[in-house]
Coordinates of C-alpha atoms in Angstrom, one line a residue:
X24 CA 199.3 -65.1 -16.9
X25 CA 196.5 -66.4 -14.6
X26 CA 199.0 -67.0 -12.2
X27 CA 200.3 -63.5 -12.2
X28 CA 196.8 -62.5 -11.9
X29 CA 195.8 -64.2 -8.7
X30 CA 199.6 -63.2 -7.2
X31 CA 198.0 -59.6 -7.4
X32 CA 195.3 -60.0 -6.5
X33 CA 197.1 -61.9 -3.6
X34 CA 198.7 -58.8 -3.1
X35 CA 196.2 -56.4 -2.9
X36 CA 193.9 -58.4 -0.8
X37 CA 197.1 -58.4 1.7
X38 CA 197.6 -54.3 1.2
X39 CA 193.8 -54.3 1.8
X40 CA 193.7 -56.0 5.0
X41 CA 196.6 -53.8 7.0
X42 CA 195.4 -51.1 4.9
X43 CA 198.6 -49.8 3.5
X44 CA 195.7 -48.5 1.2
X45 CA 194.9 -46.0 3.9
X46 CA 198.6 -44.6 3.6
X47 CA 198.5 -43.6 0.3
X48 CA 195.2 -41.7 0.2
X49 CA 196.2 -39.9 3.3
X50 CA 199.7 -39.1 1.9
X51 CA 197.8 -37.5 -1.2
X52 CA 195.7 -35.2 0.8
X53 CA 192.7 -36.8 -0.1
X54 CA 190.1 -37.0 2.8
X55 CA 186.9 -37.4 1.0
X56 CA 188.3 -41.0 -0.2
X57 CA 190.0 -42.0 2.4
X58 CA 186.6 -41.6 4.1
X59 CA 185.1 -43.4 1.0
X60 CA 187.7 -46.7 1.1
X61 CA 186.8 -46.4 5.0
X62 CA 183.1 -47.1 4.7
X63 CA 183.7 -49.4 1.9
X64 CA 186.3 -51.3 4.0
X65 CA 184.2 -51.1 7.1
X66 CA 184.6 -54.7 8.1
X67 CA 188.5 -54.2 8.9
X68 CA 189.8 -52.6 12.4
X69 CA 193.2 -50.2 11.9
X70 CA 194.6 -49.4 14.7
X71 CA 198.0 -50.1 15.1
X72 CA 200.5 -47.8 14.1
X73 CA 201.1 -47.4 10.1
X74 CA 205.1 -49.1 10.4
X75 CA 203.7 -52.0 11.9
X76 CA 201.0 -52.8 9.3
X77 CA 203.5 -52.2 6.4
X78 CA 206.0 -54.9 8.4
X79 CA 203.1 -57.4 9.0
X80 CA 201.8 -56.7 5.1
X81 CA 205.5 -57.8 4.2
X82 CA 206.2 -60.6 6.6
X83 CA 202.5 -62.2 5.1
X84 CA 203.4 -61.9 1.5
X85 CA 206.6 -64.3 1.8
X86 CA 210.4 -64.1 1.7
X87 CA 210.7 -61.8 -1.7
X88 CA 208.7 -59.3 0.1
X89 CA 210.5 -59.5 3.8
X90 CA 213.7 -59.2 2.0
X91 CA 212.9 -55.9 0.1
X92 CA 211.3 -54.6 3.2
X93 CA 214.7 -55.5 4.5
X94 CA 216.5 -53.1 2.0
X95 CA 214.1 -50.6 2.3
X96 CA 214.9 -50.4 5.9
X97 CA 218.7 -49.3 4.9
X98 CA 217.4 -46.6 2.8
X99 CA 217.0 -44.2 5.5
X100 CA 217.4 -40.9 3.3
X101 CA 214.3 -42.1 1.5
X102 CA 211.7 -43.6 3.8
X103 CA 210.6 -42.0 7.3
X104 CA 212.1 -43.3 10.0
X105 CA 209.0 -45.1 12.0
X106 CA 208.8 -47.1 8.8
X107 CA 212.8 -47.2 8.6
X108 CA 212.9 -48.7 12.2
X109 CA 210.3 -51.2 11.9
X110 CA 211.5 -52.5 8.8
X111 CA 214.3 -53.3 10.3
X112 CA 213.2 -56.1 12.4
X113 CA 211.9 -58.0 9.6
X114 CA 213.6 -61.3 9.4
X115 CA 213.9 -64.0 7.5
X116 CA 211.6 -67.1 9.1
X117 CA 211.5 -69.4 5.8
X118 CA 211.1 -73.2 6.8
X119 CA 214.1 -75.0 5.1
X120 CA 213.3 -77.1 1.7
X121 CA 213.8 -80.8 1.7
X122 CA 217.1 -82.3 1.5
X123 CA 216.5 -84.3 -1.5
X124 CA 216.1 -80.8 -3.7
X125 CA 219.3 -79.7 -1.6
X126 CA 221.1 -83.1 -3.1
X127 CA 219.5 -82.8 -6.6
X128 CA 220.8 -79.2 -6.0
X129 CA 224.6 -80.1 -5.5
X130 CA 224.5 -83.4 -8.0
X131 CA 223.4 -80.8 -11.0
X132 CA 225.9 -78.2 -10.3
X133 CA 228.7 -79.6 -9.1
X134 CA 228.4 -82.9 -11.4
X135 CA 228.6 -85.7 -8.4
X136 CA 226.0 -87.0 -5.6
X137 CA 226.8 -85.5 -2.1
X138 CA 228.1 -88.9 -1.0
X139 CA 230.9 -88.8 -3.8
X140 CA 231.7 -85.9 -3.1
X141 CA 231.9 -85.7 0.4
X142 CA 233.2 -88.2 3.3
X143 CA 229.8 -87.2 5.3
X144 CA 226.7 -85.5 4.1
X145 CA 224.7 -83.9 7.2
X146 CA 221.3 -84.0 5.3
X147 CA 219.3 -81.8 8.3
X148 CA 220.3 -77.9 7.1
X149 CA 221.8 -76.2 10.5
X150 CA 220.8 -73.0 8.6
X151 CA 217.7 -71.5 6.4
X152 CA 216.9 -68.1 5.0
X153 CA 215.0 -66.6 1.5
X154 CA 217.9 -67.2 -0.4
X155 CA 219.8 -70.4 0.3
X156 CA 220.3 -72.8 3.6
X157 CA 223.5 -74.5 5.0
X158 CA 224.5 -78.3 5.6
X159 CA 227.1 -79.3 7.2
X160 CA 229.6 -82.3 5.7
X161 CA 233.1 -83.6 5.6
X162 CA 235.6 -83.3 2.8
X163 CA 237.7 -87.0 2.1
X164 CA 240.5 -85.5 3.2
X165 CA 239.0 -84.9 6.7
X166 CA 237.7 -81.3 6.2
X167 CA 234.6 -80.0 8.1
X168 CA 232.7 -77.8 5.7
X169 CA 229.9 -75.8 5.2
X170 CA 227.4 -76.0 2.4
X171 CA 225.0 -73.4 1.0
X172 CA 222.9 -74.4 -1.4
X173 CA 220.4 -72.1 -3.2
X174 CA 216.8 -72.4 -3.1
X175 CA 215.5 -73.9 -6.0
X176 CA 213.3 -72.5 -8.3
X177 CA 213.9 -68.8 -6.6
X178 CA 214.9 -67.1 -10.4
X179 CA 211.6 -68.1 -11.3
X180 CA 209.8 -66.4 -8.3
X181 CA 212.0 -63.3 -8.1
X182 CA 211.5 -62.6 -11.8
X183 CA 207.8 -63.3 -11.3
X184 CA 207.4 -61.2 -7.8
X185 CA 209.8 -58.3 -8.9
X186 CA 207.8 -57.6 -12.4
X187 CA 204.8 -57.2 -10.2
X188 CA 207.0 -54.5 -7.7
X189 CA 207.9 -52.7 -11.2
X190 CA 204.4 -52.5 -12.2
X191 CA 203.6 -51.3 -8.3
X192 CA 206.3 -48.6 -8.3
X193 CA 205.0 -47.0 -11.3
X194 CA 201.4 -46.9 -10.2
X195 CA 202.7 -45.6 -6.6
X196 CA 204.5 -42.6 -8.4
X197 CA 201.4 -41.6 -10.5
X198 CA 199.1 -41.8 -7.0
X199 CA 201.2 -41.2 -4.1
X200 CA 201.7 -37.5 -3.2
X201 CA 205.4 -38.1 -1.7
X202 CA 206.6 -40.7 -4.7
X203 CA 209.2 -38.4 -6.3
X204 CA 211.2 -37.7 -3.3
X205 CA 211.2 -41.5 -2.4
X206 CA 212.0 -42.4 -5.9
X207 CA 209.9 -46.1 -5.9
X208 CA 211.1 -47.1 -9.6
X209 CA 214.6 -46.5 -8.4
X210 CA 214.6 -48.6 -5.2
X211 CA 212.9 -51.2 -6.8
X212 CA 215.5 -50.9 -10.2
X213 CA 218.0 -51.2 -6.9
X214 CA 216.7 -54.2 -4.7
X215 CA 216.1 -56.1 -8.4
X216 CA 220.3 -55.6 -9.1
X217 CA 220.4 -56.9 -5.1
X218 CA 218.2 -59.9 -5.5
X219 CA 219.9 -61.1 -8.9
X220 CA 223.2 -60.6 -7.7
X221 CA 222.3 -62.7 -4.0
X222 CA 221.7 -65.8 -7.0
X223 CA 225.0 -65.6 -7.9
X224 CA 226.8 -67.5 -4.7
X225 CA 230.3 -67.3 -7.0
X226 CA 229.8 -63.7 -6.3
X227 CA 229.7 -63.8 -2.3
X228 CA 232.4 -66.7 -2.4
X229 CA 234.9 -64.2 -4.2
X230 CA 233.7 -61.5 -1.6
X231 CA 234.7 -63.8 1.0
X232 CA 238.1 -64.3 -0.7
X233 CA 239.1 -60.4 -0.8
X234 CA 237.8 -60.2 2.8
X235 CA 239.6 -63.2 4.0
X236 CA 242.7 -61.8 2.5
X237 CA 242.3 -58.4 3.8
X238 CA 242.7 -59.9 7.2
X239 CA 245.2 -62.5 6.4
X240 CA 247.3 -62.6 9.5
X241 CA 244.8 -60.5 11.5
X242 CA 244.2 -61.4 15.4
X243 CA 240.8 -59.4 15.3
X244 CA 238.9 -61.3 12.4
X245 CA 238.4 -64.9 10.9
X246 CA 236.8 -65.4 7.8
X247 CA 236.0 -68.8 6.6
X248 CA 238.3 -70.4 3.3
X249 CA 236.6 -71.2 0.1
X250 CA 237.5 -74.6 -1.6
X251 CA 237.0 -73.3 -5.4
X252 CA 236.7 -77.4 -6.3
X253 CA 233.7 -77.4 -4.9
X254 CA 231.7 -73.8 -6.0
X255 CA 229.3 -73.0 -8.8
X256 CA 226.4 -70.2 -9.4
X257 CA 224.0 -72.2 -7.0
X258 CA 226.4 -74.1 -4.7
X259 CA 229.5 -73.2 -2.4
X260 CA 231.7 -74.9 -0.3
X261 CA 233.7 -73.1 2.8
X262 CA 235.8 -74.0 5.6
X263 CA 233.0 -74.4 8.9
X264 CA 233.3 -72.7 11.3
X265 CA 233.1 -72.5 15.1
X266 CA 231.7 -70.2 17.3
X267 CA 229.2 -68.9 19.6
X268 CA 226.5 -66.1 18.4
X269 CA 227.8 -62.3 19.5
X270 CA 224.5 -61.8 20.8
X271 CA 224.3 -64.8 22.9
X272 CA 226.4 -62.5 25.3
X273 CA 225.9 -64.3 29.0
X274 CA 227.2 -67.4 26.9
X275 CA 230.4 -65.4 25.9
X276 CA 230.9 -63.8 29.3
X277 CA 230.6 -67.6 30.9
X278 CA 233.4 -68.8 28.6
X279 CA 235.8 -65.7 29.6
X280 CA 235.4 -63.5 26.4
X281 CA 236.4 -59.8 27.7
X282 CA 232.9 -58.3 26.5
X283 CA 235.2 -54.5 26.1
X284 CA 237.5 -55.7 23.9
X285 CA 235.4 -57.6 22.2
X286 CA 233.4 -54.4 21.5
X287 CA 236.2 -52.2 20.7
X288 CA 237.8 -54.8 18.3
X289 CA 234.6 -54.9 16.3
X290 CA 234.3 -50.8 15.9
X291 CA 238.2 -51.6 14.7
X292 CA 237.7 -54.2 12.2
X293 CA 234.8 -51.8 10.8
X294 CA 236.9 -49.1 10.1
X295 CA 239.9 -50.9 9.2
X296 CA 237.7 -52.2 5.7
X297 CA 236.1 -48.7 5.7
X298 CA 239.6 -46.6 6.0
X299 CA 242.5 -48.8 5.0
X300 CA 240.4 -51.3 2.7
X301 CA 237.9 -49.7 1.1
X302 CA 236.0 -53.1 1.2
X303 CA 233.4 -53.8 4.0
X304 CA 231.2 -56.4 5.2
X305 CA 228.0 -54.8 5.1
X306 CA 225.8 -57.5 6.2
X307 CA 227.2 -57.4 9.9
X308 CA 223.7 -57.7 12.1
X309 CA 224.5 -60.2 14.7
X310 CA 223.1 -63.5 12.8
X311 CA 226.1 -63.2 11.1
X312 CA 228.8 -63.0 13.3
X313 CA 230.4 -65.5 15.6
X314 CA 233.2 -64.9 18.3
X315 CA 235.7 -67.9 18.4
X316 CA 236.6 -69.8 22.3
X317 CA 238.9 -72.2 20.6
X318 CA 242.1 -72.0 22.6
X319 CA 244.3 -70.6 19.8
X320 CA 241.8 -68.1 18.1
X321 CA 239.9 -67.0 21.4
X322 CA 238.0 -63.9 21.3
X323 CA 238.3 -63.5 17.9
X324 CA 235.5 -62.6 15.7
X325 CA 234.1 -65.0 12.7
X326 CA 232.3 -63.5 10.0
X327 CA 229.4 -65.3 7.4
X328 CA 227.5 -64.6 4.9
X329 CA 229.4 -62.4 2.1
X330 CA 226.1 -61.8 -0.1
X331 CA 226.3 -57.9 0.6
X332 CA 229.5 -56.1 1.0
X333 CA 230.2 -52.2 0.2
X334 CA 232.9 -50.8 -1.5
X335 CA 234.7 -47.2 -1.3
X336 CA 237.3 -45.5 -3.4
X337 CA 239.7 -42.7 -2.0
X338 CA 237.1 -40.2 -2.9
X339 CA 234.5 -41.4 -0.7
X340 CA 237.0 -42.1 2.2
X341 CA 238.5 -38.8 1.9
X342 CA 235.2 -37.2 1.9
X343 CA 233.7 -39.7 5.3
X344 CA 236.9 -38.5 7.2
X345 CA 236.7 -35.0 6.6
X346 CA 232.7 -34.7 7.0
X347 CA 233.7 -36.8 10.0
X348 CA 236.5 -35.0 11.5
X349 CA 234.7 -31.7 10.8
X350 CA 231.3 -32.9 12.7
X351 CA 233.6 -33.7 16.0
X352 CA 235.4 -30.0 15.8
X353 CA 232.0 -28.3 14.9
X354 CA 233.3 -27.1 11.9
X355 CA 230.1 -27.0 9.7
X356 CA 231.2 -24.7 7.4
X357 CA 233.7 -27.4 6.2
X358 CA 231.0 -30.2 6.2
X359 CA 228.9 -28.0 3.2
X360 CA 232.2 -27.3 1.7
X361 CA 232.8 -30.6 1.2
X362 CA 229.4 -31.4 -0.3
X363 CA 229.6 -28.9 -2.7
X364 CA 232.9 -29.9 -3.8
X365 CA 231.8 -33.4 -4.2
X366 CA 229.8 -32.5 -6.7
X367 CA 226.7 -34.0 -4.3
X368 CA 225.3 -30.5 -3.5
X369 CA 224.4 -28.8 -6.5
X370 CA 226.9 -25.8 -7.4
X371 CA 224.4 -22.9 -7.1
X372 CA 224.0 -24.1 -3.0
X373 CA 224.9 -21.1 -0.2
X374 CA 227.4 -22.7 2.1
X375 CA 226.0 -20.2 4.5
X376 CA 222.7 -22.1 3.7
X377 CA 223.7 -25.3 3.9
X378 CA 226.2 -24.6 7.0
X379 CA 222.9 -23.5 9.2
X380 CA 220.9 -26.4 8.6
X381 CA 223.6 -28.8 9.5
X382 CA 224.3 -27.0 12.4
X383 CA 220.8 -27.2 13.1
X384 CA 220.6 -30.6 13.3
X385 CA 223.7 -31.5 14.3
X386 CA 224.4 -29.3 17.6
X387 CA 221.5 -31.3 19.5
X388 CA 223.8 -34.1 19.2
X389 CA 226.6 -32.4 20.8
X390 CA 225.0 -31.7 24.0
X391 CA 225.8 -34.9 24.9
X392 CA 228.8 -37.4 26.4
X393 CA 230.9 -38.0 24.3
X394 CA 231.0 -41.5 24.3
X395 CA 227.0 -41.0 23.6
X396 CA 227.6 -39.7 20.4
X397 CA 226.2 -41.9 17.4
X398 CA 228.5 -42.2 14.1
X399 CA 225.2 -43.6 12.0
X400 CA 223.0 -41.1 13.8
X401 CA 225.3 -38.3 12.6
X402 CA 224.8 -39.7 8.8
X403 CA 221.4 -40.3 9.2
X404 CA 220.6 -36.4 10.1
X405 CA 223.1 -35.3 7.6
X406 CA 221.3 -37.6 4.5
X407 CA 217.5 -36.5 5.8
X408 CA 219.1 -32.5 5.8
X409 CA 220.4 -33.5 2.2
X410 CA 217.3 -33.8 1.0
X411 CA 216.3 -29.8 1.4
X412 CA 219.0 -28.9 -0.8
X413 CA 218.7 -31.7 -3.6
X414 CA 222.4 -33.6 -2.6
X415 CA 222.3 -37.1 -4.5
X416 CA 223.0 -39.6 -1.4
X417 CA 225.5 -42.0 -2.8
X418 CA 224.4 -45.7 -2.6
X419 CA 227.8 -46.9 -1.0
X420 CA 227.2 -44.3 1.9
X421 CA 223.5 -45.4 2.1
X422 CA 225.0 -48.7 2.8
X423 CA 227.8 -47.4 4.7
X424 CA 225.5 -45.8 7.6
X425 CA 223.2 -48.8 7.7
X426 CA 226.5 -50.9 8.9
X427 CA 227.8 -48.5 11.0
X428 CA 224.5 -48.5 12.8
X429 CA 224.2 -52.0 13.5
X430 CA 228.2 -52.0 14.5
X431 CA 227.0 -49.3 17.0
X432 CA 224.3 -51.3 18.4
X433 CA 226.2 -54.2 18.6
X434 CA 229.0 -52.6 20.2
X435 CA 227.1 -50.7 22.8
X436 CA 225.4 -54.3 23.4
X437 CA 228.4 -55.7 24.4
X438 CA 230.3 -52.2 26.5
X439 CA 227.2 -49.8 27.1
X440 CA 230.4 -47.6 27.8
X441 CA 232.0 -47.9 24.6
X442 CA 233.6 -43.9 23.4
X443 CA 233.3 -44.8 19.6
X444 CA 234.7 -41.4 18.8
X445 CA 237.8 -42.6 20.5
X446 CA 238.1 -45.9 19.2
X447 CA 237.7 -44.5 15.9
X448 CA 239.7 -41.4 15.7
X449 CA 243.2 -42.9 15.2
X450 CA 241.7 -44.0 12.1
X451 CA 240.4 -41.2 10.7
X452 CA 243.8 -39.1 11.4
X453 CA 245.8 -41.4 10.1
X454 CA 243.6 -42.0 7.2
X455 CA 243.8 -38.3 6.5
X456 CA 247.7 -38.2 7.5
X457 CA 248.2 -40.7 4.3
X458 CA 245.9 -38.7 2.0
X459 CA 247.6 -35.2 2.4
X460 CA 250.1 -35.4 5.0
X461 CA 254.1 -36.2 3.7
X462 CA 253.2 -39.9 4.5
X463 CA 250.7 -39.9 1.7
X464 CA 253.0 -38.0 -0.9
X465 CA 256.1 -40.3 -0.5
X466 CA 253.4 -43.3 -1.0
X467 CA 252.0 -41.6 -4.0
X468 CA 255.3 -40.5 -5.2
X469 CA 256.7 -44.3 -4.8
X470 CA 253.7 -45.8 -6.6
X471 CA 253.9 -43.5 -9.6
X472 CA 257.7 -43.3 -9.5
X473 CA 257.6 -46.4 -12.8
X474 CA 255.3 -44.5 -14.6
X475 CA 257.9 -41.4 -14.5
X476 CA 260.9 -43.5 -15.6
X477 CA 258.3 -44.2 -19.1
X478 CA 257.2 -40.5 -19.4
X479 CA 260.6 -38.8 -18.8
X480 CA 262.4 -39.5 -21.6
X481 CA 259.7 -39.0 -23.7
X482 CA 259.4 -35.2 -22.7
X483 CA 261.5 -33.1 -24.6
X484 CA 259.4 -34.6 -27.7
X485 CA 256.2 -34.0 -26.6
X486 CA 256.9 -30.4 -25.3
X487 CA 258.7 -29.5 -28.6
X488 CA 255.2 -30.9 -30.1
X489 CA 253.3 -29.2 -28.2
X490 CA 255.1 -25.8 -28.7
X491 CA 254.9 -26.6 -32.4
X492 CA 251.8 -26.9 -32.7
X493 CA 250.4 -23.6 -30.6
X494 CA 253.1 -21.3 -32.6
X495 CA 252.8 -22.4 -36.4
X496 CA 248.7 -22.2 -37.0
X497 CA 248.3 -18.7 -36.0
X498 CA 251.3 -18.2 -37.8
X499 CA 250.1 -20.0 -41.1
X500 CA 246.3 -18.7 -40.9
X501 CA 248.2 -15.0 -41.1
X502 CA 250.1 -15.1 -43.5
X503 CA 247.5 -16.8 -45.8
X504 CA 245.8 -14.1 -46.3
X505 CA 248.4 -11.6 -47.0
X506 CA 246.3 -8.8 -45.6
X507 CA 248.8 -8.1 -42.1
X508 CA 251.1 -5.2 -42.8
X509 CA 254.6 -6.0 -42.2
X510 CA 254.8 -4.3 -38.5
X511 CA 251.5 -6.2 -37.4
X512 CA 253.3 -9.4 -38.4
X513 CA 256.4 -8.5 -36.5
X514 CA 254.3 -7.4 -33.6
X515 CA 252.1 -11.1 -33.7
X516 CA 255.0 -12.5 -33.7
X517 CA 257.1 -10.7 -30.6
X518 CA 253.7 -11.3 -29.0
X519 CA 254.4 -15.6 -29.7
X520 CA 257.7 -14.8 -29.0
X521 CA 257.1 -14.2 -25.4
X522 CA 254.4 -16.6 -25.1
X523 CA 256.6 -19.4 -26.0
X524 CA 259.1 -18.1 -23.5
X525 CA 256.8 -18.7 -21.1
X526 CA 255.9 -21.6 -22.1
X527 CA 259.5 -23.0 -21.8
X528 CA 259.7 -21.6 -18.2
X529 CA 256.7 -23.3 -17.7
X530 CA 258.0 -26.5 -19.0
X531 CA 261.4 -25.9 -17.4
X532 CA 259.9 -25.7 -14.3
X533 CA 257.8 -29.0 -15.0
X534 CA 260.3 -31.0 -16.1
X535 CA 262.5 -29.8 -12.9
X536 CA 259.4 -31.0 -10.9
X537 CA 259.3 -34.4 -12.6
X538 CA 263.3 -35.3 -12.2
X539 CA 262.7 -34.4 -8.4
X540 CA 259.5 -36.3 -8.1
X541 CA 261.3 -39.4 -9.6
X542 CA 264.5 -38.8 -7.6
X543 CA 262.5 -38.9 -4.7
X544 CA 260.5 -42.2 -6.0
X545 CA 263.0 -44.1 -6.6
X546 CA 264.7 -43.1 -3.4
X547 CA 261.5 -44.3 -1.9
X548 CA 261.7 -47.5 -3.5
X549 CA 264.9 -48.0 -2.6
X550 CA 264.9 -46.1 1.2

């Protein structure tokens, strides 16, 4: 408890110093106290920028709090952008721990000393952050590999730190002026799941598996090969490899790497796990990422670090390609349609309304090349316009349009003359050819063509069931009572007489529908 205690205190006295106190007094319109905490704080000089202080504030508390600045940074439909974009420089600077906690690490969870395990043991990490850092060794069958080992003791200090951030976001809703929109118990609720799951390295190892065989075959993208001997909670094992840094870019260009293609693959592995996956990397700032010069993988890209990826099911794909198609015809009418009938827009919202404002900030965009145009930009205006008219962002969007951001950047590092739109276009129309085109109804008609061969036979029973059961109770609950006059009963029952006409029209007609549908499924399966 009395180390809690001084943590806060630690805390404050930090808050104090860049006075991130300042923010909050002046964000509750409060200018009698902010001129009290002034005078009673005279002894500290503010004068850079408010973004900056929070940053610095962060970077001095330790690696907990640069990494949830780091999240805050991708919640861009919550946090103004100054504070958005400086946040997003933080990184992790955390000196590595000592290689006999790494080895006591990897004895406890993989059951053996390093040197059992492995042919050679590099005991200097090549790699540090909050989380974990890499070593380097060899497997006895001549392997190179990469080890990551987490940081011991970090449950113990996230559980600690993060019960202190609850306690924070609940006094910064009561005082702050702005705390509802930004929703501080939520993000917090949020980078807690993050943190907890980032312990887990079995998790990121399994990410690295689906991505790996996503792209199996694939002359764009190499990701590294787990050996599942060698894996726990706190330890994992991966093939090593070998590459030079995409933003060491006069290295690249001195080894030959076509810097355009280079750029234009990356925008087209992105929306390949966007669009045809539904499974992105979404961790993909330039730390990460490696380009190959080995003679038979050259130009290639290498990707690391699986702790965050993003996932998206046909509903959110279908709704990024039509919001995105729609924004590149200046069709805003369609981009509020959508939102409404996503269910993100509440039902009572004007589409006129809502068409105006996203024309509003949208159009500016326009006015400019082409090539100019800026994909995360585009869902960065449309989340801050959300907020006027109460849309829920969705979290895998929110983590969607902090990747395609740094994609952007990246690629526009690398080809300042890079036309995302038409790089990414063939995508999006063929994305949308598969979801409503003839393409996409012979897929979905050869996928559920099994399920029709069950349910067809199995129709004239459930119909005759069905028809049973809407004729007979009306029928019965009449003639219970005894009180219908002969000519009402005959006319109750001309009146079910038709109705289960139709009904057998109806079911005609559906059951015709269902013998085509599997004709044409299983001559899909067979075609």
């Amino acid at each position: 408890m009395i180390l809690k205690f001084l943590r806060l205190l630690r805390i404050l006295a930090v808050f104090t110093k860049y006075g991130l106190d300042e923010i909050a007094v002046t964000s509750i319109n409060a200018p009698r106290t902010a001129r009290l905490m002034n005078t009673f704080f005279f002894w500290r000089r503010i004068t850079s920028p408010r973004a900056i202080r929070l940053r610095q504030a962060l970077e001095e508390l330790g690696p907990i709090f640069v990494k949830f600045g780091q999240v805050l940074s991708t919640r861009r439909d919550l946090v103004p952008p100054d504070i958005a974009d400086e946040l997003a420089l933080l990184q992790d600077r955390v000196p590595p721990f000592g290689s006999d906690l790494a080895i006591a690490q990897i004895t406890r969870s993989l059951g053996a000393h390093p040197d059992q395990l492995f042919a050679r043991f590099d005991r200097d990490p090549v790699a540090s952050a909050s989380i974990a850092q890499v070593h380097f060794a060899q497997l006895k069958d001549g392997k190179e590999v990469a080890i990551k080992v987490l940081r011991p003791g970090m449950k113990k200090l996230i559980d600690e730190d993060m019960a202190l951030m609850h306690l924070a976001a609940s006094l910064i809703e009561r005082v702050w002026g702005e705390a509802r929109r930004l929703k501080p118990r939520e993000v917090v609720a949020e980078f807690d799941k993050y943190l907890h799951d980032e312990l887990d390295l079995m998790r990121e190892a399994a990410n690295a598996s689906q991505l790996r065989r996503n792209f199996a075959g694939s002359e764009l993208l190499m990701v590294p090969e787990m050996y599942w001997d060698y894996c726990s909670s706190s330890v994992i094992v991966m093939e090593r490899m070998r590459g030079i840094p995409v933003s060491q870019i006069d290295r690249l260009a001195a080894e030959g790497v076509d810097l355009k293609k280079l750029s234009s693959d990356g925008v087209e592995i992105f929306f390949t796990q966007v669009f045809r996956d539904g499974f992105f990397h979404a961790d993909m700032h330039p730390g990460n990422i490696l380009v190959s010069v080995e003679p038979e993988t050259f130009g290639r890209y290498i990707a690391l670090d699986f702790g965050i990826v993003g996932t998206l099911n046909d509903f959110d794909k279908d709704y990024l390609s039509q919001n995105f198609l729609a924004f590149f015809r200046r069709d805003y009418k369609r981009v509020a349609e959508a939102h409404i009938e996503s269910g993100w827009a509440p039902p009572s919202t004007r589409v006129d309304e809502l068409e105006s404002a996203v024309r509003a900030c949208c159009e500016p965009i326009f006015d400019r090349p082409l090539k100019d145009i800026s994909f995360g930009q585009i869902l960065l205006r449309l989340f801050q316009t959300s907020r006027r008219f109460n849309v829920e962002v969705q979290p895998q969007l929110v983590l969607l349009q902090k990747t395609l951001l740094n994609i952007e950047g990246l690629g526009r590092q690398l080809d300042p003359d890079l036309d995302l739109w038409k790089t990414a276009k063939p995508y999006l129309e063929r994305w949308m050819s598969e979801q409503v085109g003839w393409q996409g109804l012979v897929e979905r008609l050869r996928a559920e063509a099994p399920r029709y061969a069950q349910i067809f036979p199995q129709l004239p029973r459930l119909v005759h069931q069905a028809l049973e059961r809407e004729a007979h109770p009306q029928i019965a609950h009449t003639g219970g009572h005894g009180h219908v006059a002969n000519a009402d009963l005959l006319a109750l029952l001309l009146v079910e007489q038709r109705r289960t006409n139709r009904m057998l029209v109806f079911v005609s007609c559906v059951v015709a529908g269902f013998a085509a549908l599997a004709v044409l499924g299983v001559v899909g399966m067979f075609g």
